[in-house]
C-alpha cells in the first residue's frame, strides 16, 4: 500500500515503527523494500487503511489501491525506489491483470508481452518454458521471490501476486545471465491481517476444468498460514489428444517473533503431465507452412514436470535505519519428455522421429541483504549490501525408444493408435555442478529535490564442473571426460533521475551483464544451444564470459492522481565476446569469444486507470538487431534469430456498472526468423513465422458480495498463428485456437 508509509526526499527514513501485527505483516511482506523509501509525508502504520477503507487481506500488496492494473513497487529489496522512480524499464503484471486475462501459465502470459518471444525445444536443449527477452536467451533468468529458480519446467500462476519483468542487462541485481532481462514471480504470502477463503472453478471448451483454493488462517496474534491449491486439465484447443494436466499447492506460514522480526516459510509442490504438440512444419524449399495434425503417439509421448521447493525468510530491523533480510531456498525439479515429430529434412521427410530427454535439478541458495536508509554527508542514502551463495546440481540424459514399429507419417495422417514399442530411461549423459559466491553493493542518493543518482557493483565467482561419461556418437567413441574451471566477473550499473516536475521524470542508465561458458544447464555440451563449448579436440579451452552493456534513456509519468503510469524508453544492448556454436551445434566444439551483436529499440508502457471506469495495461516495443562480428563473415549484418522487431500487448477493462465489466486484449507480433541463439537469422530467411494479431475478450459480473462470475474467450477470431520456430523448420509451435471458459469465484 503506497499510502501507508511515506517520507519526504529530504528526510531519512525511520525503519522501525511502533507497529502492531497488521501493519508489520503488510510492511514486511510487501513494501518495506520500496514503499518506505520514496513518498512525501510520513503517516502512522496503526492500521491498513486507504482512504478510510480497510484493504482486503488477499489484495495484491504491491498494486496501487483502486488501480489494480498498476503496480507501485518491486518485491525485491534490492530495488530501493518505487517503479516510477527506478531508472530502468520494468513491466509488472498484477494479480488482477493476470486473472482477468484468462491466461494461467507463465509461458502464455510472457509470450504476449512486448519484447519477449519463445524458443522451442529440440535435441540441443530441453522442452519446457523458454523465454527470449529483447532477442537474448533468458530461459535460466527466471526467479521466484528474488531467488533464481532452477530447471526448465512449466510454471503456473495460481499462487502468484504479480510477475515482474525487468528489461536490459541486470547482473548487478540477478547475477550471471540476464542479458535481455529477467523474470521474477512473486508468490502469495500468509497474511496476519484476516482470515479468508477463495474458491474458484472454471469449465470450458476442449474439456477444460480448473479448480483453485486460496485460504488464509490467522493463528493467535502473531502467526498465520496460507494454502493455495490447484487442479487443472484441458485439451490443447483443436490439437487433441495433445493436452495438459497440472496439480500443485503452495503452503506458506509467517510468525512475528516481535515487532521487529518476522519469520516466513513456504513449500511449493507442483506436478504436470502434458503431451506436447510440436505443431506444423515449414517446407525448406519454399518457406510454405505445411499443416499437420498432432503427431504424437498414445502410450509414448509425454512431458512430466515435478517441482519441490522450500524457502525460509527472516526479516529483521536491527536499528531504526537498518534492515536485515535473509532467504534460504532448497529445491528439486525434474523434466522428463518424449515428443514425437515429423522430420522436415527432404531425405527424412514424413519419417517419425522422437525428441527425448530428462533433467534433474537440485538447488541450494542463500541470500543475505542489509538495507540502510539515512543521512550521509547531508544527503539521503539508501544503501543495499548483500552476499549470495548458490549451488546447482544438474543431471541430464535421454531415453531409448524402440522404433521397430515406427511408421511413415503424412501431413494429414495422425497415428493415435496405442504405442506398441518400448522405451527406457538411460543413464545421465552429463552431470553438472555450478557453485557461485557473490557480493554486491548499491546506493541511491537523493542530491536535492530534482536529482537522484544510483549506482551498484556486483562480483560473482563461480566453480564449474561437468562430468560426461564415455559415449559413442556418429561412429566416434569418446572417453569419460571431466571439465573443470572457475572464474569471476564484475558487473555494474549507474543511473540518474531528474524530476523537476511534480508527477514526472526523465532518466538515464547504464548497466552490464555476464554470461558464462556452459551457463545453460539443460544443454550439456551442445555448444550452439548455450551448453559447454570446448576446442576442436573436445578439450576445454578458456573462454571469457560474454559481456553485455545496456544504455537507456527514458521518462516516467504518474497521471490520473497517480492511478496511471506512463513510461517510455530508448535503449541499446551490445553483447560482446559472444561464444558461437561453430558449424555443428550438437557438438561441444565451438568458436570462443568471436561474436558480437546489438539490439536497439524503443519501448512504451501504460498501466493503471485511464478514467474512473476504464483501466488497462499497454506495452509496445519496436526493435532492430544486427550481428556485428562472427567467426563466419556471412553472419555479419544479419538480424538475430527468434526475434520480433515489433510487438504490442494491450489489455483493458471498462466498468459498465459497479458490478459488471467488459474487457479485452490484443496481442501483435511481427514476423520471426528461425535460427540458433546469437548466430544470426537464417541467410535465406525461408524459415520464418508470419506476423499475427490475436484478440481476447472477457466479462466479469459481481452477482453478490461474495460471489462473482468471469467469462473469457481466447482468440476470438480463431486466428492461425505461430509463437516459436526451430531453426530447421520442422517445429513451429501453434498458438492456441479459440476457446471459451466460465469461472465462478466464491469468497468467504
XYZ file of C-alpha atoms in Angstrom:
748
model
C 0.000 0.000 0.000
C 1.778 3.086 -1.198
C -0.065 5.445 1.147
C 0.775 3.641 4.367
C 4.305 4.904 4.923
C 5.701 7.874 3.038
C 8.649 10.210 3.512
C 9.967 13.457 2.121
C 13.004 13.378 -0.134
C 14.979 15.420 2.365
C 14.276 13.269 5.407
C 15.909 9.933 6.242
C 13.531 7.066 6.825
C 12.980 5.594 10.257
C 12.605 1.926 9.503
C 11.455 0.861 12.955
C 7.949 1.880 13.914
C 5.734 1.075 16.911
C 3.603 -1.090 14.698
C 1.261 -3.883 15.585
C 0.702 -7.182 13.876
C -1.455 -5.994 10.990
C 0.872 -3.257 9.826
C 4.050 -5.287 10.183
C 2.659 -8.099 8.055
C 1.950 -5.812 5.155
C 5.129 -3.837 5.587
C 7.347 -6.911 5.610
C 5.601 -8.995 3.003
C 5.079 -6.214 0.538
C 6.573 -2.848 0.862
C 9.370 -2.196 3.267
C 11.640 -2.816 0.299
C 10.114 0.100 -1.514
C 7.194 1.993 -0.073
C 9.110 3.052 2.991
C 11.591 4.970 0.920
C 10.102 7.255 -1.674
C 6.923 9.144 -0.910
C 6.121 12.541 0.552
C 4.527 12.523 4.030
C 5.168 10.228 6.958
C 2.000 8.514 8.190
C 1.185 6.160 11.035
C 1.191 2.426 10.484
C -1.507 1.708 13.044
C -3.888 0.139 10.502
C -4.091 -0.943 6.919
C -6.437 1.805 5.801
C -6.600 3.539 2.446
C -8.938 6.490 2.113
C -10.909 5.246 5.110
C -11.366 1.673 3.862
C -9.681 -1.488 5.058
C -7.612 -3.174 2.348
C -8.742 -6.723 1.588
C -6.469 -9.273 3.188
C -5.990 -11.126 -0.125
C -5.280 -7.992 -2.162
C -2.024 -7.643 -4.062
C 0.160 -5.679 -1.604
C 2.280 -4.202 -4.407
C -0.538 -2.715 -6.502
C -1.889 0.824 -6.391
C -5.136 0.846 -4.347
C -8.192 1.237 -6.589
C -5.955 0.826 -9.686
C -5.314 -2.928 -9.733
C -3.539 -2.954 -13.124
C -0.828 -0.628 -11.786
C 1.978 -1.882 -9.552
C 3.715 0.632 -7.328
C 6.865 -1.239 -6.462
C 9.001 -4.287 -6.919
C 9.004 -7.021 -4.317
C 12.812 -7.337 -4.302
C 14.513 -5.392 -1.517
C 17.386 -4.526 -3.877
C 15.104 -2.100 -5.744
C 15.215 0.835 -3.338
C 12.651 3.060 -5.041
C 9.171 2.743 -6.484
C 8.869 1.634 -10.108
C 8.063 5.180 -11.234
C 11.371 6.382 -9.756
C 13.610 3.500 -10.839
C 15.786 4.276 -13.913
C 15.007 1.070 -15.768
C 12.304 -0.433 -17.994
C 10.089 -2.560 -15.752
C 6.832 -4.251 -16.684
C 4.716 -5.648 -13.857
C 1.705 -7.881 -14.391
C -0.510 -7.677 -11.330
C -2.743 -10.409 -9.941
C -5.888 -8.756 -11.346
C -4.401 -8.350 -14.810
C -3.311 -11.997 -14.860
C -6.599 -13.400 -13.595
C -8.765 -11.328 -15.933
C -6.642 -12.212 -18.975
C -7.662 -15.858 -18.602
C -4.060 -16.971 -19.111
C -2.998 -19.446 -16.453
C 0.642 -20.329 -17.105
C 3.714 -18.139 -17.230
C 4.609 -19.115 -20.789
C 1.350 -17.857 -22.324
C 1.456 -14.675 -20.235
C 5.028 -13.779 -21.129
C 4.745 -14.718 -24.809
C 2.125 -11.970 -25.176
C 4.364 -9.279 -23.684
C 6.242 -6.826 -25.934
C 9.898 -7.617 -26.499
C 9.520 -11.268 -25.451
C 9.455 -14.275 -27.790
C 9.539 -18.021 -27.206
C 12.093 -20.654 -28.155
C 11.473 -24.301 -28.990
C 12.857 -27.470 -27.510
C 14.938 -29.825 -29.625
C 17.827 -32.233 -29.306
C 20.161 -29.495 -28.123
C 18.014 -28.119 -25.312
C 15.052 -29.296 -23.275
C 11.373 -28.904 -23.983
C 9.870 -26.550 -21.408
C 9.313 -22.859 -20.746
C 11.921 -20.994 -22.789
C 11.892 -17.186 -22.937
C 13.842 -14.800 -25.140
C 13.856 -11.178 -23.922
C 14.861 -8.420 -26.340
C 16.412 -11.091 -28.542
C 18.545 -12.722 -25.834
C 18.170 -16.138 -24.241
C 16.533 -15.934 -20.809
C 15.456 -19.488 -20.010
C 17.789 -19.538 -16.992
C 16.970 -15.969 -15.920
C 13.791 -16.908 -14.060
C 13.418 -16.052 -10.366
C 10.828 -16.553 -7.655
C 10.673 -14.068 -4.778
C 14.111 -12.739 -5.738
C 15.969 -16.070 -5.816
C 16.917 -17.890 -9.002
C 14.634 -20.845 -9.717
C 16.384 -23.772 -11.392
C 15.076 -26.073 -14.066
C 13.357 -25.745 -17.422
C 9.864 -26.541 -16.153
C 6.261 -25.434 -16.597
C 5.340 -22.547 -14.286
C 1.759 -21.892 -13.183
C 0.150 -18.679 -11.858
C -2.350 -19.901 -9.250
C -0.164 -18.801 -6.323
C 1.214 -15.516 -7.702
C 0.559 -11.917 -6.677
C 2.439 -10.447 -9.610
C 5.045 -11.100 -12.316
C 7.928 -8.623 -12.632
C 9.802 -8.287 -15.930
C 12.963 -6.194 -15.897
C 14.438 -5.316 -19.271
C 18.097 -4.948 -20.182
C 21.275 -6.418 -18.616
C 20.693 -6.854 -14.884
C 23.618 -8.837 -13.454
C 24.034 -6.323 -10.633
C 20.647 -7.443 -9.325
C 20.420 -11.032 -10.526
C 23.931 -12.396 -11.089
C 25.052 -14.276 -14.189
C 22.973 -14.070 -17.336
C 20.113 -11.553 -17.523
C 21.358 -10.147 -20.852
C 17.925 -9.202 -22.154
C 16.385 -9.021 -18.714
C 14.897 -11.245 -16.028
C 11.516 -12.526 -14.857
C 10.616 -12.649 -11.163
C 7.418 -14.308 -9.920
C 6.077 -13.034 -6.597
C 4.184 -15.604 -4.563
C 1.202 -15.083 -2.285
C 2.261 -14.873 1.365
C 0.484 -15.757 4.570
C -1.331 -12.699 5.923
C -1.575 -11.656 9.561
C -4.438 -9.337 8.707
C -7.525 -11.533 8.496
C -8.985 -14.962 7.732
C -10.315 -15.565 4.228
C -11.091 -18.345 1.767
C -11.459 -18.043 -2.002
C -12.815 -20.931 -4.068
C -12.671 -20.846 -7.858
C -13.892 -23.249 -10.522
C -13.561 -22.998 -14.307
C -15.271 -25.026 -17.030
C -14.684 -24.510 -20.711
C -14.366 -25.877 -24.210
C -11.746 -28.519 -25.016
C -12.650 -30.403 -21.829
C -11.199 -27.663 -19.685
C -11.670 -27.775 -15.951
C -9.671 -25.843 -13.402
C -10.128 -25.537 -9.645
C -8.208 -23.376 -7.189
C -8.324 -22.743 -3.461
C -6.775 -19.797 -1.589
C -7.323 -19.843 2.151
C -5.617 -17.929 4.957
C -5.893 -18.521 8.704
C -4.584 -16.250 11.475
C -3.359 -18.229 14.487
C -3.325 -16.289 17.714
C -1.923 -12.778 17.452
C 1.425 -13.452 15.834
C 1.141 -16.316 13.303
C -0.695 -17.166 10.102
C -0.781 -19.898 7.468
C -1.963 -19.733 3.859
C -2.732 -22.562 1.464
C -3.071 -22.210 -2.302
C -4.028 -25.304 -4.292
C -4.593 -26.127 -7.972
C -6.036 -28.892 -10.098
C -6.337 -28.269 -13.835
C -6.724 -30.227 -17.054
C -7.604 -29.423 -20.655
C -7.065 -30.478 -24.247
C -4.975 -28.122 -26.361
C -7.639 -26.322 -28.471
C -8.114 -28.116 -31.814
C -4.962 -30.203 -31.190
C -6.221 -33.088 -29.049
C -5.013 -35.579 -27.937
C -2.333 -33.029 -27.052
C -3.297 -31.976 -23.540
C -2.254 -30.636 -20.145
C -2.901 -31.854 -16.618
C -1.479 -29.936 -13.617
C -1.800 -30.086 -9.861
C 0.057 -28.319 -7.094
C -0.030 -26.275 -3.945
C 1.841 -23.563 -2.079
C 1.809 -23.781 1.711
C 3.157 -20.678 3.441
C 3.377 -19.517 7.012
C 4.569 -16.486 8.916
C 5.394 -15.805 12.555
C 6.052 -12.475 14.230
C 8.783 -13.061 16.803
C 8.476 -9.458 17.985
C 7.523 -6.137 16.327
C 10.925 -6.044 14.582
C 11.405 -9.673 13.485
C 9.275 -11.729 11.128
C 9.987 -15.305 10.022
C 8.270 -16.753 6.952
C 8.457 -20.131 5.265
C 6.821 -21.778 2.281
C 6.799 -25.063 0.397
C 5.842 -25.329 -3.268
C 4.673 -28.620 -4.771
C 3.866 -28.991 -8.460
C 3.253 -31.835 -10.909
C 2.442 -31.606 -14.617
C 1.577 -34.412 -17.024
C 1.397 -32.942 -20.531
C 1.509 -34.148 -24.110
C 3.453 -31.589 -26.116
C 2.355 -30.582 -29.585
C 5.244 -29.729 -31.928
C 2.819 -28.045 -34.298
C 3.220 -27.633 -38.046
C 6.352 -27.524 -40.186
C 7.906 -25.393 -42.911
C 8.803 -26.569 -46.412
C 12.506 -25.747 -46.590
C 12.443 -25.212 -50.344
C 9.520 -22.779 -50.472
C 9.065 -21.491 -46.925
C 5.402 -22.519 -47.003
C 3.834 -23.733 -43.766
C 2.531 -27.298 -44.009
C -0.459 -28.121 -41.821
C -0.445 -31.358 -39.900
C -2.369 -32.866 -37.028
C -0.916 -33.772 -33.678
C 1.746 -36.404 -34.472
C 2.327 -37.854 -31.014
C 1.545 -41.444 -30.143
C -0.578 -42.680 -27.272
C 1.471 -44.620 -24.793
C 4.696 -42.975 -25.938
C 4.556 -39.190 -25.865
C 4.681 -37.369 -22.528
C 6.251 -34.442 -20.711
C 6.296 -34.728 -16.942
C 7.359 -31.885 -14.655
C 7.969 -32.014 -10.926
C 8.930 -29.263 -8.504
C 9.507 -29.392 -4.745
C 10.857 -26.090 -3.432
C 11.139 -24.855 0.155
C 12.077 -21.309 1.202
C 12.783 -19.752 4.611
C 12.919 -15.963 5.071
C 13.961 -13.922 8.090
C 13.185 -10.192 8.086
C 14.557 -8.121 10.954
C 15.029 -4.460 11.837
C 18.332 -4.198 13.642
C 18.119 -0.444 14.248
C 15.786 2.369 13.266
C 17.531 2.630 9.897
C 18.953 -0.839 9.273
C 17.043 -3.831 7.945
C 18.319 -7.393 7.522
C 16.741 -9.911 5.200
C 17.949 -13.486 4.786
C 16.460 -16.022 2.364
C 17.369 -19.687 2.099
C 15.975 -21.969 -0.589
C 16.319 -25.655 -1.361
C 14.608 -27.030 -4.426
C 14.407 -30.058 -6.669
C 12.882 -30.002 -10.153
C 12.500 -32.670 -12.817
C 11.659 -32.517 -16.508
C 11.156 -35.775 -18.452
C 9.827 -35.983 -22.004
C 9.389 -37.982 -25.175
C 7.987 -35.879 -28.005
C 7.168 -37.220 -31.476
C 7.707 -35.295 -34.675
C 7.945 -35.500 -38.435
C 11.402 -34.860 -39.839
C 11.330 -31.885 -42.219
C 14.610 -32.749 -43.935
C 13.994 -33.884 -47.540
C 15.823 -37.188 -47.170
C 13.853 -37.989 -43.988
C 10.579 -36.336 -44.960
C 7.482 -37.803 -43.312
C 9.507 -40.155 -41.119
C 8.621 -40.435 -37.489
C 11.279 -39.244 -35.043
C 11.376 -38.605 -31.333
C 12.999 -35.993 -29.118
C 13.736 -37.376 -25.677
C 15.324 -36.076 -22.518
C 15.299 -35.977 -18.761
C 16.786 -33.474 -16.390
C 17.013 -33.392 -12.606
C 17.977 -30.130 -10.888
C 18.913 -29.700 -7.258
C 19.402 -26.167 -5.974
C 20.583 -24.650 -2.712
C 20.693 -20.878 -2.359
C 21.143 -18.314 0.379
C 20.848 -14.557 0.020
C 21.553 -12.025 2.768
C 20.712 -8.356 2.293
C 21.323 -5.352 4.512
C 19.354 -2.197 3.744
C 20.334 1.060 5.406
C 18.409 4.283 4.829
C 19.542 7.561 6.362
C 21.566 10.739 6.042
C 25.193 10.573 4.942
C 27.177 13.755 4.312
C 23.930 15.687 4.446
C 22.235 13.621 1.734
C 19.716 10.841 1.979
C 21.295 7.487 1.065
C 19.614 4.133 0.625
C 22.345 1.514 0.703
C 21.861 -2.156 -0.153
C 24.692 -4.545 0.635
C 24.466 -8.285 0.217
C 26.094 -11.654 -0.272
C 24.697 -14.676 -2.048
C 25.598 -18.343 -2.325
C 24.151 -20.756 -4.867
C 24.849 -24.378 -5.704
C 23.156 -26.046 -8.657
C 23.482 -29.728 -9.490
C 22.055 -30.844 -12.818
C 21.963 -34.402 -14.130
C 20.682 -34.831 -17.670
C 20.150 -37.719 -20.034
C 17.731 -39.161 -22.573
C 15.514 -42.136 -23.374
C 15.983 -45.049 -25.753
C 12.903 -45.665 -27.888
C 12.268 -48.937 -29.696
C 11.479 -47.788 -33.224
C 10.837 -51.199 -34.800
C 7.188 -50.313 -35.230
C 7.734 -46.714 -36.304
C 5.619 -45.612 -39.208
C 5.729 -43.218 -42.129
C 3.660 -40.113 -41.495
C 1.877 -37.932 -43.995
C 0.917 -34.343 -43.473
C -2.716 -35.290 -42.941
C -2.328 -38.635 -41.177
C -2.262 -38.877 -37.405
C -1.446 -42.216 -35.839
C -3.185 -42.215 -32.482
C -3.045 -45.971 -32.016
C -1.518 -47.178 -28.791
C 2.260 -47.348 -28.999
C 3.278 -50.983 -29.275
C 7.006 -50.498 -28.775
C 9.014 -49.771 -25.667
C 11.243 -47.113 -24.225
C 13.702 -46.924 -21.339
C 15.436 -44.187 -19.409
C 19.188 -44.043 -19.998
C 21.886 -43.105 -17.516
C 22.945 -39.472 -17.256
C 24.876 -38.107 -20.237
C 26.139 -35.131 -18.237
C 26.424 -34.221 -14.569
C 26.928 -30.536 -13.845
C 27.761 -28.771 -10.595
C 27.828 -24.974 -10.605
C 28.726 -23.165 -7.387
C 28.582 -19.373 -7.182
C 29.525 -16.898 -4.452
C 28.501 -13.282 -4.954
C 28.809 -9.929 -3.207
C 27.150 -6.664 -4.186
C 26.740 -3.071 -3.062
C 24.455 -0.318 -4.304
C 23.482 3.168 -3.175
C 20.682 5.513 -4.163
C 21.436 9.131 -3.239
C 18.931 11.983 -3.174
C 21.031 15.014 -4.120
C 18.198 17.545 -3.962
C 14.524 17.938 -4.822
C 15.215 17.412 -8.535
C 18.094 14.923 -8.774
C 18.628 11.388 -7.591
C 21.524 9.130 -8.613
C 22.115 5.428 -8.077
C 24.938 3.035 -8.665
C 25.927 -0.501 -7.828
C 28.567 -3.161 -8.357
C 28.481 -6.942 -8.067
C 31.183 -9.599 -8.139
C 30.354 -13.220 -8.920
C 32.859 -16.048 -8.573
C 31.883 -19.471 -9.848
C 33.263 -23.007 -9.898
C 32.071 -25.121 -12.807
C 32.378 -28.888 -13.058
C 30.757 -31.142 -15.645
C 31.333 -34.876 -15.924
C 30.452 -36.519 -19.245
C 30.540 -40.344 -19.181
C 32.002 -42.234 -22.129
C 29.712 -42.337 -25.150
C 29.581 -43.060 -28.864
C 28.191 -40.600 -31.404
C 28.085 -40.797 -35.180
C 30.519 -43.674 -35.207
C 33.050 -41.986 -32.915
C 33.840 -43.102 -29.351
C 34.560 -40.609 -26.586
C 36.047 -41.450 -23.156
C 34.941 -40.243 -19.730
C 35.608 -36.514 -19.581
C 35.620 -34.165 -16.624
C 35.518 -30.425 -17.342
C 36.507 -28.095 -14.511
C 37.143 -24.364 -14.448
C 36.498 -21.330 -12.303
C 36.335 -17.631 -12.963
C 34.889 -14.396 -11.672
C 33.459 -11.237 -13.128
C 32.383 -7.746 -12.126
C 29.223 -6.000 -13.236
C 27.806 -2.601 -12.516
C 25.006 -0.142 -13.070
C 24.671 3.650 -12.905
C 21.501 5.679 -13.137
C 20.283 9.227 -12.732
C 16.720 10.513 -12.363
C 15.842 14.176 -12.988
C 12.394 15.143 -11.697
C 11.745 18.885 -11.555
C 8.073 18.178 -12.274
C 5.615 17.094 -9.630
C 4.428 13.989 -11.460
C 7.161 13.067 -13.939
C 10.853 12.486 -14.526
C 13.457 11.693 -17.128
C 16.270 9.231 -16.518
C 19.416 7.723 -17.968
C 21.023 4.428 -17.043
C 23.970 2.188 -17.864
C 24.180 -1.464 -16.864
C 26.142 -4.615 -17.682
C 25.790 -8.383 -17.503
C 27.915 -11.506 -17.992
C 27.156 -14.996 -19.311
C 29.479 -17.890 -18.571
C 30.556 -20.676 -20.904
C 28.097 -23.528 -20.367
C 25.630 -21.381 -18.454
C 22.530 -23.080 -19.906
C 22.425 -26.196 -17.771
C 19.875 -28.049 -19.926
C 22.175 -28.019 -22.992
C 25.049 -30.146 -21.618
C 27.899 -29.918 -24.123
C 25.766 -28.735 -27.048
C 27.733 -25.545 -27.588
C 25.393 -23.852 -30.048
C 22.480 -24.064 -27.623
C 24.250 -22.464 -24.660
C 25.963 -25.604 -23.381
C 29.648 -26.022 -22.650
C 31.924 -25.081 -25.560
C 35.352 -26.676 -25.995
C 38.117 -26.519 -28.544
C 38.145 -28.565 -31.750
C 39.689 -31.558 -29.948
C 36.985 -31.644 -27.291
C 39.216 -30.201 -24.582
C 38.093 -27.244 -22.526
C 39.718 -24.078 -23.723
C 39.442 -20.978 -21.583
C 36.624 -18.766 -22.776
C 35.969 -15.383 -21.230
C 32.428 -14.660 -20.020
C 30.253 -12.974 -22.613
C 29.819 -9.284 -21.785
C 26.741 -7.163 -22.413
C 26.261 -3.428 -21.973
C 22.999 -1.504 -21.944
C 22.381 2.220 -22.407
C 18.902 3.534 -21.793
C 17.201 6.917 -21.562
C 13.570 7.263 -20.671
C 10.784 9.083 -18.918
C 8.081 8.050 -16.430
C 4.918 9.969 -15.559
C 2.346 9.484 -12.795
C -1.022 10.565 -14.204
C -4.662 10.489 -13.059
C -3.832 11.240 -9.425
C -1.080 8.588 -9.508
C -3.520 5.943 -10.729
C -1.872 5.718 -14.172
C 1.824 5.212 -15.006
C 3.166 6.187 -18.446
C 6.695 5.079 -19.414
C 8.871 5.435 -22.480
C 12.477 4.368 -23.106
C 15.142 4.255 -25.809
C 17.746 1.517 -25.331
C 20.740 -0.208 -26.867
C 22.170 -3.576 -25.787
C 25.539 -4.670 -27.146
C 26.762 -8.191 -26.450
C 30.499 -8.790 -26.923
C 32.830 -11.795 -26.636
C 29.942 -13.978 -27.822
C 30.637 -17.714 -27.674
C 29.411 -19.048 -31.001
C 28.388 -22.583 -31.771
C 30.552 -23.149 -34.818
C 29.417 -25.391 -37.626
C 27.894 -28.183 -35.502
C 25.611 -27.104 -32.686
C 25.270 -30.621 -31.297
C 28.977 -30.931 -30.546
C 30.860 -29.203 -27.764
C 33.417 -27.636 -30.090
C 32.685 -24.001 -30.808
C 34.197 -20.675 -31.714
C 35.064 -18.928 -28.468
C 34.518 -15.180 -27.881
C 34.322 -14.452 -31.609
C 30.887 -12.887 -31.900
C 29.290 -9.518 -31.270
C 25.705 -8.355 -31.754
C 23.447 -5.440 -30.916
C 19.792 -4.671 -30.273
C 18.366 -1.147 -30.398
C 14.813 -0.100 -29.761
C 12.095 1.917 -28.120
C 9.576 0.613 -25.596
C 6.378 2.286 -24.386
C 4.224 1.318 -21.433
C 0.956 2.365 -19.813
C -0.723 0.804 -16.779
C -3.495 1.813 -14.406
C -6.750 3.756 -14.531
C -7.261 5.742 -17.724
C -10.600 7.083 -16.454
C -12.739 6.303 -13.420
C -14.322 3.432 -15.347
C -11.591 2.397 -17.798
C -8.404 0.656 -16.665
C -5.776 -1.154 -18.641
C -2.232 -2.059 -19.468
C -0.418 -1.432 -22.745
C 3.098 -2.210 -23.882
C 4.781 -1.724 -27.246
C 8.316 -2.486 -28.426
C 9.971 -1.577 -31.734
C 13.459 -3.050 -32.053
C 16.254 -3.627 -34.544
C 19.024 -6.222 -34.255
C 22.293 -6.815 -36.068
C 25.193 -9.260 -35.963
C 28.337 -7.099 -35.797
C 31.080 -9.744 -35.653
C 31.203 -13.516 -36.181
C 33.619 -16.371 -36.849
C 31.682 -16.686 -40.113
C 31.701 -13.425 -42.064
C 28.476 -14.456 -43.793
C 26.676 -13.891 -40.487
C 27.741 -10.249 -40.206
C 24.865 -7.889 -40.869
C 22.166 -10.478 -40.272
C 19.416 -9.831 -37.712
C 19.020 -12.004 -34.639
C 17.022 -15.196 -34.819
C 13.873 -15.778 -32.730
C 13.351 -12.024 -32.692
C 10.236 -9.953 -33.387
C 11.078 -6.403 -34.450
C 7.622 -5.116 -33.492
C 5.338 -6.349 -30.733
C 2.395 -4.997 -28.783
C 0.101 -6.105 -25.983
C -2.932 -4.198 -24.732
C -5.469 -5.235 -22.100
C -8.358 -3.031 -20.984
C -11.428 -3.275 -18.755
C -14.453 -0.963 -18.723
C -16.857 -0.855 -15.742
C -20.275 -0.685 -17.380
C -21.895 -0.677 -13.943
C -20.359 -1.056 -10.472
C -20.990 -4.820 -10.761
C -20.491 -5.522 -14.476
C -17.340 -5.052 -16.557
C -16.320 -5.797 -20.144
C -12.733 -6.189 -21.237
C -10.423 -7.429 -23.927
C -6.841 -7.880 -25.000
C -4.851 -7.635 -28.214
C -1.509 -9.283 -28.937
C 0.559 -8.399 -32.007
C 3.909 -9.757 -33.185
C 5.793 -9.097 -36.396
C 7.452 -11.969 -38.249
C 10.128 -14.106 -36.568
C 13.040 -15.782 -38.398
C 14.377 -19.105 -37.153
C 17.951 -19.834 -36.151
C 20.305 -20.507 -33.269
C 20.816 -18.166 -30.317
C 23.390 -15.455 -31.093
C 24.177 -16.942 -34.511
C 22.052 -14.584 -36.575
C 18.913 -15.397 -38.555
C 18.953 -17.827 -41.444
C 20.556 -16.288 -44.521
C 17.684 -17.044 -46.896
C 15.011 -16.204 -44.303
C 12.873 -19.110 -45.536
C 12.434 -20.493 -42.027
C 10.212 -17.773 -40.593
C 6.884 -17.223 -38.901
C 4.350 -14.722 -40.251
C 3.145 -11.771 -38.206
C -0.103 -12.150 -36.294
C -2.735 -10.317 -34.264
C -4.849 -12.141 -31.683
C -7.861 -10.752 -29.795
C -9.316 -11.948 -26.483
C -12.496 -10.898 -24.661
C -13.630 -11.187 -21.060
C -16.506 -10.081 -18.844
C -16.959 -10.042 -15.073
C -20.162 -9.849 -13.041
C -20.433 -9.427 -9.261
C -23.527 -11.499 -8.528
C -23.455 -10.976 -4.764
C -20.974 -9.541 -2.312
C -19.210 -12.911 -2.096
C -19.913 -14.451 -5.489
C -18.782 -13.382 -8.967
C -18.542 -14.804 -12.470
C -15.956 -14.306 -15.202
C -16.265 -15.343 -18.850
C -13.290 -15.496 -21.217
C -13.000 -16.004 -24.968
C -9.422 -16.550 -26.089
C -8.508 -15.933 -29.726
C -11.949 -14.621 -30.644
C -11.349 -14.719 -34.414
C -9.768 -18.203 -34.257
C -6.589 -16.818 -35.822
C -3.999 -19.319 -37.054
C -0.713 -18.105 -35.601
C 2.671 -19.398 -34.518
C 4.710 -18.489 -31.457
C 8.108 -20.171 -31.945
C 10.174 -21.853 -34.660
C 13.045 -24.317 -34.558
C 15.957 -23.434 -36.829
C 15.256 -26.356 -39.197
C 11.570 -25.609 -39.601
C 10.190 -28.984 -38.545
C 8.904 -27.495 -35.280
C 6.709 -24.387 -35.361
C 4.604 -24.097 -32.227
C 0.957 -23.264 -32.878
C -0.793 -20.643 -30.794
C -3.994 -21.784 -29.093
C -7.137 -21.836 -31.199
C -10.359 -20.229 -29.978
C -11.573 -21.368 -26.571
C -14.351 -20.313 -24.205
C -14.479 -20.643 -20.420
C -16.627 -19.592 -17.469
C -15.179 -19.120 -13.984
C -17.127 -18.917 -10.728
C -15.466 -17.384 -7.669
C -16.817 -17.618 -4.139
C -15.230 -15.716 -1.259
C -15.886 -16.049 2.439
